Coordinates of N, CA and C in Angstrom, one line a residue:
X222 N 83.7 126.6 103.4 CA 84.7 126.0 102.5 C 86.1 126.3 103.0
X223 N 86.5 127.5 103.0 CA 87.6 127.9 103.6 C 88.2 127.1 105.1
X224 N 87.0 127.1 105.9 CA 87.3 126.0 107.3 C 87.8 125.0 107.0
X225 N 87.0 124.1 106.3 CA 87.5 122.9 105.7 C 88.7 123.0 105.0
X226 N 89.4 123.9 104.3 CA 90.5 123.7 103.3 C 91.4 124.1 104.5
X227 N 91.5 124.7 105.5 CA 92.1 125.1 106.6 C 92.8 123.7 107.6
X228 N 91.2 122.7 107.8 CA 91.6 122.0 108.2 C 92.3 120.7 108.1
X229 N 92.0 120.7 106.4 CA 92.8 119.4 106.3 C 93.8 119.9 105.7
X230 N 94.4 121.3 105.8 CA 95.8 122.1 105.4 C 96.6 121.2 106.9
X231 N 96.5 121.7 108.0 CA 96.3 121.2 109.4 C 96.8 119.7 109.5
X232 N 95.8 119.1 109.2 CA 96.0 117.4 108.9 C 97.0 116.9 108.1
X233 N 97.2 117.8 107.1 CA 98.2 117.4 106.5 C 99.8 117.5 107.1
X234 N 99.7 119.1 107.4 CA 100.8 118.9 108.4 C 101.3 118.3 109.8
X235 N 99.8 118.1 110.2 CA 100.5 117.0 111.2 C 100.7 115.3 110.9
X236 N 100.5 115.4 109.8 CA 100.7 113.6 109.1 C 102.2 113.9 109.1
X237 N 102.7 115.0 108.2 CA 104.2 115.1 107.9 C 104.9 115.2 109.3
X238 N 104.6 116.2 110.1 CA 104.9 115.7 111.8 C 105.1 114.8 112.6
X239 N 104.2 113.7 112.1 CA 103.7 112.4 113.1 C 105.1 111.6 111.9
X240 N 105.4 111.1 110.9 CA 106.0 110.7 109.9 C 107.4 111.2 110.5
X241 N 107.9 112.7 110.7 CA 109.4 113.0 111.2 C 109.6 112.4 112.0
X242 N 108.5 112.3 113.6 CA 108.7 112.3 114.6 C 109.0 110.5 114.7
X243 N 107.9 109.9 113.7 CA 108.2 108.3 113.7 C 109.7 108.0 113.2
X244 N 110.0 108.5 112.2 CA 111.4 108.4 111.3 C 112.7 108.5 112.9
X245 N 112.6 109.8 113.4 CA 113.6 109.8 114.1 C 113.5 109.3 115.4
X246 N 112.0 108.6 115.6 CA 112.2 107.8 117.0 C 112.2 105.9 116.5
X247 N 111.9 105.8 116.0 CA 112.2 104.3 115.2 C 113.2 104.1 114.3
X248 N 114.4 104.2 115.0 CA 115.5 104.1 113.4 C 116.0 102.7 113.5
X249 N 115.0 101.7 114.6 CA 116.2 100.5 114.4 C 116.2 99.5 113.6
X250 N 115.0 99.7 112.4 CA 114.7 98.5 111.4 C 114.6 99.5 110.4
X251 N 114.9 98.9 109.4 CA 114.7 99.6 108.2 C 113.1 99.3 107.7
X252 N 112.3 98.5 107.6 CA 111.1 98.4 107.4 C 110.6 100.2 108.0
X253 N 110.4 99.9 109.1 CA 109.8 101.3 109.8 C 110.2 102.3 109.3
X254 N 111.7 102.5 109.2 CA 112.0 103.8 108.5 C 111.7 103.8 107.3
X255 N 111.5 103.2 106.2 CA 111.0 102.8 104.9 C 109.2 103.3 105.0
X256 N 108.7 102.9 105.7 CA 107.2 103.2 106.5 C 107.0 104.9 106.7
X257 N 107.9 105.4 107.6 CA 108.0 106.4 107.8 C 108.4 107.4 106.8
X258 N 109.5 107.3 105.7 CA 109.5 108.2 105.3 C 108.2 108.0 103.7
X259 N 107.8 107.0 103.8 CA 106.4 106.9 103.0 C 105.1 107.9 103.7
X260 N 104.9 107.8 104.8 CA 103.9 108.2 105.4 C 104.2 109.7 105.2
X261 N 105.7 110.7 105.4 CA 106.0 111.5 105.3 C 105.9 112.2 103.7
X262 N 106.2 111.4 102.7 CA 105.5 111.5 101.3 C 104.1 111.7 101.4
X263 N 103.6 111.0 101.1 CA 101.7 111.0 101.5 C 101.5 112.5 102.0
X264 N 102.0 112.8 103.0 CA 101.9 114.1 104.3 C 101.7 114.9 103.1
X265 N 103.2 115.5 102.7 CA 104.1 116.2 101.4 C 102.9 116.1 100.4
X266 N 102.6 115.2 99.8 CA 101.7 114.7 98.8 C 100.4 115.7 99.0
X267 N 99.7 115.8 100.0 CA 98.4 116.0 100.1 C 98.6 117.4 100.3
X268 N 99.7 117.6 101.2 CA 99.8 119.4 101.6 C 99.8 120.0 100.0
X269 N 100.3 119.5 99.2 CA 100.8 120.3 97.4 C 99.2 119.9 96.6
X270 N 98.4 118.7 97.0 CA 97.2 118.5 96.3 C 96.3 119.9 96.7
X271 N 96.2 120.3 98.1 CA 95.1 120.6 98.2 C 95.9 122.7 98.5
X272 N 97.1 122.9 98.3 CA 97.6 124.0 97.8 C 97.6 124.4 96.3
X273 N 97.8 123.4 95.4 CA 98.2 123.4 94.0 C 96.1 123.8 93.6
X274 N 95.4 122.6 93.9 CA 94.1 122.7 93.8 C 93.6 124.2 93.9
X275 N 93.6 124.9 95.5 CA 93.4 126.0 95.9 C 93.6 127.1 94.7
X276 N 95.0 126.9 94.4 CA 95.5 128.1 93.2 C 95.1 128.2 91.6
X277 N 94.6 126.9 91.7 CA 94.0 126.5 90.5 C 95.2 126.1 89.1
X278 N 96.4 125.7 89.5 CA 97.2 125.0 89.1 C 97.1 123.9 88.4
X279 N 97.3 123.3 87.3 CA 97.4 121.8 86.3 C 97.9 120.9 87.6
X280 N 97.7 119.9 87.1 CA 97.6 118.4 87.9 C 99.1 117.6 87.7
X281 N 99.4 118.5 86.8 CA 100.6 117.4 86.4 C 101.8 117.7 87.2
X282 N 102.7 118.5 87.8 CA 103.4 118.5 88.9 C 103.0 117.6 90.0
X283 N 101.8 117.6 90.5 CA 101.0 116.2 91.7 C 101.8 115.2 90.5
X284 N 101.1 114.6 89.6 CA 100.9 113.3 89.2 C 102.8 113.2 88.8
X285 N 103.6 114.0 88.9 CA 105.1 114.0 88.5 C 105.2 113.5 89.9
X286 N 104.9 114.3 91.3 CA 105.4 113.9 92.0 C 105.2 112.4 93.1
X287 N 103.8 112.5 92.8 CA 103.1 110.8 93.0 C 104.0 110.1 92.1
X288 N 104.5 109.8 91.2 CA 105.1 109.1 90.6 C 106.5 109.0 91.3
X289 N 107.5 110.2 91.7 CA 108.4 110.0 91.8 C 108.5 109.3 93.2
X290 N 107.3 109.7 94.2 CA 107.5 109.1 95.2 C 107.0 107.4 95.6
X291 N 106.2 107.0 94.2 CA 106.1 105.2 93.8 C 107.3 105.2 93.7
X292 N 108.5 105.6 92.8 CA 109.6 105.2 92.4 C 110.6 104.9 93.8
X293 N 110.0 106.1 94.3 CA 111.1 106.1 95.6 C 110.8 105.2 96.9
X294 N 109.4 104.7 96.7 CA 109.2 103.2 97.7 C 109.4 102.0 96.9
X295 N 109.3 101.9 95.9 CA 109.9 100.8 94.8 C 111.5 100.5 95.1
X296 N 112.5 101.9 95.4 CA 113.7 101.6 95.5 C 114.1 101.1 96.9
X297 N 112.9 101.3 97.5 CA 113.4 101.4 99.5 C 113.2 100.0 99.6
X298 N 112.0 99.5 99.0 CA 111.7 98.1 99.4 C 112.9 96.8 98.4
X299 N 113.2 97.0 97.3 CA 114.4 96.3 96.6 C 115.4 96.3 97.5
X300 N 115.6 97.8 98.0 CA 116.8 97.9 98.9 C 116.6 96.6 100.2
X301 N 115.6 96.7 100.9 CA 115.3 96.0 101.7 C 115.3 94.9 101.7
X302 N 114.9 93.9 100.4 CA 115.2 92.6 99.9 C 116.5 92.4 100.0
X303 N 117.2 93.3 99.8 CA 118.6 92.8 99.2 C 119.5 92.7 100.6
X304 N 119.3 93.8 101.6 CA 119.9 93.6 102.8 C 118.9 92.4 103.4
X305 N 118.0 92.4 103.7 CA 117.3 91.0 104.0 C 117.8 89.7 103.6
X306 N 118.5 89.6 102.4 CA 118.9 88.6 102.1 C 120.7 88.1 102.4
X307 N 120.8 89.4 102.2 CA 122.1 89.1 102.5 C 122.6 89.4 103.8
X308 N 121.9 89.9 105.2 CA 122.2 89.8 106.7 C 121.1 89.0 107.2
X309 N 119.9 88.8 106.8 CA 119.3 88.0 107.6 C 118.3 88.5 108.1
X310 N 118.5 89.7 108.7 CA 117.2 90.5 109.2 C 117.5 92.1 108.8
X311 N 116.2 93.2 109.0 CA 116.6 94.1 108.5 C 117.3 95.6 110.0
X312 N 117.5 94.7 110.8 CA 117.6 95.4 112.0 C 119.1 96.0 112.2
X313 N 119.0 96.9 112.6 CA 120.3 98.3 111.7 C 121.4 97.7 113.0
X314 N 121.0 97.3 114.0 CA 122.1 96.8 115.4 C 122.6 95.4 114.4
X315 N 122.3 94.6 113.7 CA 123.1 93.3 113.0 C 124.3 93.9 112.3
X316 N 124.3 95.2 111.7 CA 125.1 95.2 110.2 C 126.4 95.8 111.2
X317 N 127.4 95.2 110.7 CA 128.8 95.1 111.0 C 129.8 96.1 109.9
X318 N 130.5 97.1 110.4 CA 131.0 97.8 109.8 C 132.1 97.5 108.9
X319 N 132.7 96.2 109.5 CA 133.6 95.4 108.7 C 132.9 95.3 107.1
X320 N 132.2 94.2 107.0 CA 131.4 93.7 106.2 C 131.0 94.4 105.1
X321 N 131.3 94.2 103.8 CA 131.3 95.2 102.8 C 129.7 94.8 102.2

């Protein structure tokens, strides 16, 4: 049992790894970065599920924080509509510094 909680301790951290590493090598669309720092939640997410579990901790801090991180892809993707609509594509080389 302990191997197993070891190893997807492991897995978890290299999801949050693979998520940094994607965030700061794909910054030229917002989609992907939106992608990325999801995938980096999830990471975060599972590392506290299967620590909080271990300690024998209440569930409701997870389900606080699952929640805050729906809210926080709810805002990324609005955000994304809204630059999508008003430049045309979501690709970070279009936006002009002039342009308010």
């Amino acid at each position: 049992m302990l191997v197993l909680s070891l190893l997807s301790t492991f897995v978890s951290f290299v999801m949050v790894l693979c998520g940094l590493w994607s965030f700061v090598s794909n910054y030229k669309h917002l989609l992907s970065v939106l992608l990325s720092l999801e995938f980096i939640m999830l990471g975060i997410f599972w590392v506290m599920v299967i620590c909080l579990t271990q300690v024998g901790l209440e569930a409701y801090f997870i389900l606080f924080f699952l929640t805050m991180a729906a809210c926080e892809g709810a805002l990324g993707l609005s955000l994304l509509i809204s630059v999508v609509r008003t430049h045309g594509n979501d690709c970070f080389g279009s936006f002009s510094i002039l342009q308010c």
